[in-house]
């Protein structure tokens, strides 16, 4: 199993450009998450999905959109990139436990380092 | 006040030392607690879950203090390979998982 993979690994954008980050998992997990990690701020949840076709906002959703058209993929879009979106982006997934509740243990992808100039 | 707070460190300790980290959380209704390890420029990986009764995995011991709303991680007999950033994570309710900013540990020969 590849686990959780992310593409691309690195990207440099100019202000105003758009891009999509792709996350894929082969563990048949229901739950998927997008985080950003900034120095001194820890991981902050952007959006998450509890199943195919469903998404929800996290702690810092502004400026991002997501889609979960297939169970194994979770896409994060930046429509008009801003320098404040320079960060490391991590995707994660987790099992669904009893009663449809996530078991909480999250498996992370290797991250995407994004710089917006 | 942040929902989850950690001492950022860095903690610099010699090999063989015992070191402890604390993580405080704001939501008294939180039910799930975790410690993750993150190596430099890598993704976080689960180190251990934290159970109400406390739990131990080799040299690592995790404890939960609900009354004071903090969790702790104790590392005994530190190894060079323990050098990393340790993140605590707290489920604030539903699907709302919050991570601390991390505590950096450096173990020196």
Short mmCIF file of C-alpha atoms in Angstrom, two decimals:
data_model
loop_
_atom_site.label_atom_id
_atom_site.label_comp_id
_atom_site.label_asym_id
_atom_site.label_seq_id
_atom_site.Cartn_x
_atom_site.Cartn_y
_atom_site.Cartn_z
CA UNK A 1 0.00 0.00 0.00
CA UNK A 2 1.21 3.48 -0.83
CA UNK A 3 -0.81 4.94 2.04
CA UNK A 4 -1.51 8.64 1.54
CA UNK A 5 0.15 10.36 -1.39
CA UNK A 6 0.16 14.03 -2.37
CA UNK A 7 0.99 15.78 -5.61
CA UNK A 8 2.83 17.97 -6.27
CA UNK A 9 5.56 17.94 -3.60
CA UNK A 10 6.63 21.52 -4.29
CA UNK A 11 5.08 24.45 -6.10
CA UNK A 12 5.74 28.14 -6.56
CA UNK A 13 2.85 30.37 -7.60
CA UNK A 14 2.46 34.04 -8.35
CA UNK A 15 -0.21 36.01 -6.56
CA UNK A 16 -3.56 35.50 -8.25
CA UNK A 17 -2.72 32.17 -9.87
CA UNK A 18 -4.81 29.11 -9.22
CA UNK A 19 -3.84 25.52 -8.54
CA UNK A 20 -5.15 22.20 -7.29
CA UNK A 21 -3.45 19.91 -4.81
CA UNK A 22 -4.29 16.24 -5.11
CA UNK A 23 -4.45 13.77 -2.25
CA UNK A 24 -4.96 10.06 -2.79
CA UNK A 25 -5.27 7.20 -0.31
CA UNK A 26 -5.47 3.47 -0.96
CA UNK A 27 -6.60 2.39 2.51
CA UNK A 28 -10.33 2.67 1.82
CA UNK A 29 -10.67 5.38 4.47
CA UNK A 30 -13.91 7.28 4.69
CA UNK A 31 -12.50 10.42 6.32
CA UNK A 32 -10.03 12.75 4.63
CA UNK A 33 -8.58 16.08 5.76
CA UNK A 34 -6.55 19.00 4.49
CA UNK A 35 -4.28 20.88 6.92
CA UNK A 36 -1.80 23.67 6.61
CA UNK A 37 1.24 23.93 8.84
CA UNK A 38 2.96 27.21 9.56
CA UNK A 39 5.82 27.93 11.97
CA UNK A 40 4.54 28.46 15.51
CA UNK A 41 0.95 27.72 14.46
CA UNK A 42 0.90 23.95 14.30
CA UNK A 43 -1.47 22.10 12.03
CA UNK A 44 -4.70 23.90 11.21
CA UNK A 45 -7.62 22.15 9.57
CA UNK A 46 -8.76 23.73 6.30
CA UNK A 47 -11.53 21.40 5.10
CA UNK A 48 -12.42 17.79 5.64
CA UNK A 49 -14.68 15.11 4.22
CA UNK A 50 -16.55 12.33 5.98
CA UNK A 51 -17.29 10.45 2.78
CA UNK A 52 -17.50 10.56 -0.99
CA UNK A 53 -19.45 13.58 -2.16
CA UNK A 54 -19.39 15.37 1.21
CA UNK A 55 -17.15 18.15 2.47
CA UNK A 56 -17.12 20.46 5.48
CA UNK A 57 -15.24 23.54 6.61
CA UNK A 58 -12.50 23.36 9.18
CA UNK A 59 -10.77 26.03 11.21
CA UNK A 60 -9.30 28.09 8.33
CA UNK A 61 -11.37 27.47 5.16
CA UNK A 62 -11.27 30.93 3.55
CA UNK A 63 -9.52 31.07 0.19
CA UNK A 64 -9.75 27.31 -0.38
CA UNK A 65 -12.23 24.93 -1.96
CA UNK A 66 -12.32 21.16 -1.91
CA UNK A 67 -13.98 18.27 -3.72
CA UNK A 68 -14.35 14.58 -2.95
CA UNK A 69 -15.74 13.05 -6.15
CA UNK A 70 -14.11 9.69 -5.49
CA UNK A 71 -13.61 8.03 -2.12
CA UNK A 72 -9.88 7.70 -2.60
CA UNK A 73 -9.22 11.29 -3.72
CA UNK A 74 -9.53 14.65 -1.97
CA UNK A 75 -8.67 17.79 -3.93
CA UNK A 76 -7.75 21.16 -2.47
CA UNK A 77 -8.10 24.18 -4.73
CA UNK A 78 -6.74 27.68 -4.48
CA UNK A 79 -8.68 29.92 -6.86
CA UNK A 80 -6.57 33.06 -6.45
CA UNK A 81 -3.40 32.42 -4.49
CA UNK A 82 -2.17 34.97 -1.95
CA UNK A 83 1.21 35.22 -0.17
CA UNK A 84 -0.59 34.38 3.10
CA UNK A 85 -1.24 30.94 1.64
CA UNK A 86 2.48 30.14 1.57
CA UNK A 87 2.63 27.06 3.76
CA UNK A 88 3.14 23.33 3.94
CA UNK A 89 -0.08 21.49 3.16
CA UNK A 90 -0.75 18.05 4.58
CA UNK A 91 -3.50 15.68 3.62
CA UNK A 92 -4.61 13.00 6.06
CA UNK A 93 -7.14 10.18 6.20
CA UNK A 94 -8.66 8.04 8.91
CA UNK A 95 -10.80 4.97 9.36
CA UNK A 96 -14.46 5.01 10.13
CA UNK A 97 -15.09 3.35 13.42
CA UNK A 98 -18.27 2.12 14.99
CA UNK A 99 -21.44 4.11 14.33
CA UNK A 100 -19.72 5.90 11.47
CA UNK A 101 -17.47 7.89 13.74
CA UNK A 102 -13.83 8.34 12.79
CA UNK A 103 -11.42 6.40 14.96
CA UNK A 104 -9.36 9.58 15.04
CA UNK A 105 -5.99 8.08 14.19
CA UNK A 106 -4.91 10.05 11.17
CA UNK A 107 -2.46 8.96 8.50
CA UNK A 108 -0.68 11.81 6.82
CA UNK A 109 0.71 12.30 3.34
CA UNK A 110 4.25 13.64 2.81
CA UNK A 111 3.12 17.22 2.35
CA UNK A 112 3.16 19.87 -0.39
CA UNK A 113 5.38 22.92 0.06
CA UNK A 114 3.68 25.89 -1.56
CA UNK A 115 5.22 29.31 -1.99
CA UNK A 116 3.14 32.22 -3.26
CA UNK A 117 5.16 35.19 -4.48
CA UNK B 1 -6.43 31.23 24.52
CA UNK B 2 -5.56 28.57 21.95
CA UNK B 3 -7.59 25.38 22.05
CA UNK B 4 -4.45 23.27 22.35
CA UNK B 5 -1.17 24.63 23.70
CA UNK B 6 2.29 23.20 23.99
CA UNK B 7 5.63 24.50 25.21
CA UNK B 8 7.51 24.99 21.92
CA UNK B 9 10.88 24.20 23.50
CA UNK B 10 13.40 23.42 22.27
CA UNK B 11 14.25 20.81 24.83
CA UNK B 12 17.92 19.85 24.62
CA UNK B 13 18.76 16.76 26.64
CA UNK B 14 21.66 14.30 26.82
CA UNK B 15 21.26 10.69 25.79
CA UNK B 16 19.76 8.61 28.56
CA UNK B 17 17.86 11.51 30.11
CA UNK B 18 14.17 11.48 30.97
CA UNK B 19 12.12 14.27 29.45
CA UNK B 20 8.46 15.20 29.80
CA UNK B 21 6.17 17.34 27.67
CA UNK B 22 2.78 18.74 28.58
CA UNK B 23 -0.10 19.81 26.39
CA UNK B 24 -3.09 21.76 27.70
CA UNK B 25 -6.50 21.85 26.05
CA UNK B 26 -9.45 24.18 26.48
CA UNK B 27 -12.48 21.98 25.84
CA UNK B 28 -13.40 20.01 28.94
CA UNK B 29 -15.67 17.78 26.84
CA UNK B 30 -12.78 16.50 24.71
CA UNK B 31 -12.70 12.72 24.54
CA UNK B 32 -9.76 11.67 22.36
CA UNK B 33 -6.12 12.57 22.81
CA UNK B 34 -3.00 11.68 20.86
CA UNK B 35 0.72 12.26 20.57
CA UNK B 36 2.25 12.50 17.10
CA UNK B 37 5.91 12.62 16.17
CA UNK B 38 7.12 14.78 13.29
CA UNK B 39 10.64 14.61 11.92
CA UNK B 40 12.14 17.59 10.17
CA UNK B 41 10.42 18.24 6.83
CA UNK B 42 8.35 15.07 7.17
CA UNK B 43 4.72 14.33 7.89
CA UNK B 44 3.37 13.73 11.42
CA UNK B 45 3.07 10.09 12.44
CA UNK B 46 1.04 8.72 15.32
CA UNK B 47 3.21 7.93 18.32
CA UNK B 48 0.49 6.85 20.71
CA UNK B 49 -3.06 7.45 21.78
CA UNK B 50 -3.68 8.68 25.32
CA UNK B 51 -6.13 6.72 27.40
CA UNK B 52 -7.86 7.81 30.59
CA UNK B 53 -5.93 5.28 32.65
CA UNK B 54 -2.62 6.27 31.10
CA UNK B 55 -0.64 4.03 28.81
CA UNK B 56 2.90 2.95 28.21
CA UNK B 57 4.73 1.79 25.11
CA UNK B 58 8.31 0.88 25.83
CA UNK B 59 10.15 4.02 26.88
CA UNK B 60 7.13 6.22 26.24
CA UNK B 61 4.36 6.92 28.75
CA UNK B 62 1.31 9.04 28.07
CA UNK B 63 -1.04 10.34 30.73
CA UNK B 64 -4.27 12.30 30.83
CA UNK B 65 -5.29 14.70 33.59
CA UNK B 66 -8.90 15.66 32.97
CA UNK B 67 -9.24 17.80 36.06
CA UNK B 68 -6.43 20.10 34.94
CA UNK B 69 -7.10 19.54 31.23
CA UNK B 70 -3.70 18.44 30.08
CA UNK B 71 -1.96 15.43 28.63
CA UNK B 72 1.66 14.52 29.09
CA UNK B 73 4.31 12.48 27.33
CA UNK B 74 7.26 11.05 29.22
CA UNK B 75 10.28 9.68 27.39
CA UNK B 76 12.72 7.64 29.43
CA UNK B 77 16.29 6.76 28.48
CA UNK B 78 16.30 9.20 25.56
CA UNK B 79 17.96 8.09 22.34
CA UNK B 80 19.47 10.23 19.59
CA UNK B 81 16.70 8.92 17.34
CA UNK B 82 14.07 10.49 19.60
CA UNK B 83 15.06 13.93 18.29
CA UNK B 84 11.94 15.27 16.59
CA UNK B 85 8.98 17.55 17.14
CA UNK B 86 6.18 16.09 19.25
CA UNK B 87 2.65 17.25 18.48
CA UNK B 88 -0.33 16.69 20.71
CA UNK B 89 -3.77 16.35 19.16
CA UNK B 90 -7.15 16.68 20.84
CA UNK B 91 -10.56 15.89 19.43
CA UNK B 92 -12.64 18.88 20.49
CA UNK B 93 -15.89 17.13 19.56
CA UNK B 94 -17.32 15.55 16.42
CA UNK B 95 -14.71 15.70 13.66
CA UNK B 96 -12.89 18.74 15.05
CA UNK B 97 -9.32 17.59 15.70
CA UNK B 98 -6.95 20.30 16.91
CA UNK B 99 -3.19 20.03 17.00
CA UNK B 100 -0.71 21.84 19.17
CA UNK B 101 2.14 23.76 17.57
CA UNK B 102 4.60 21.08 18.69
CA UNK B 103 7.50 20.74 21.11
CA UNK B 104 10.95 20.31 19.63
CA UNK B 105 13.26 17.79 21.25
CA UNK B 106 16.96 17.42 20.55
CA UNK B 107 18.83 14.54 22.18
CA UNK B 108 22.59 15.06 22.21
CA UNK B 109 25.39 12.52 22.63
#
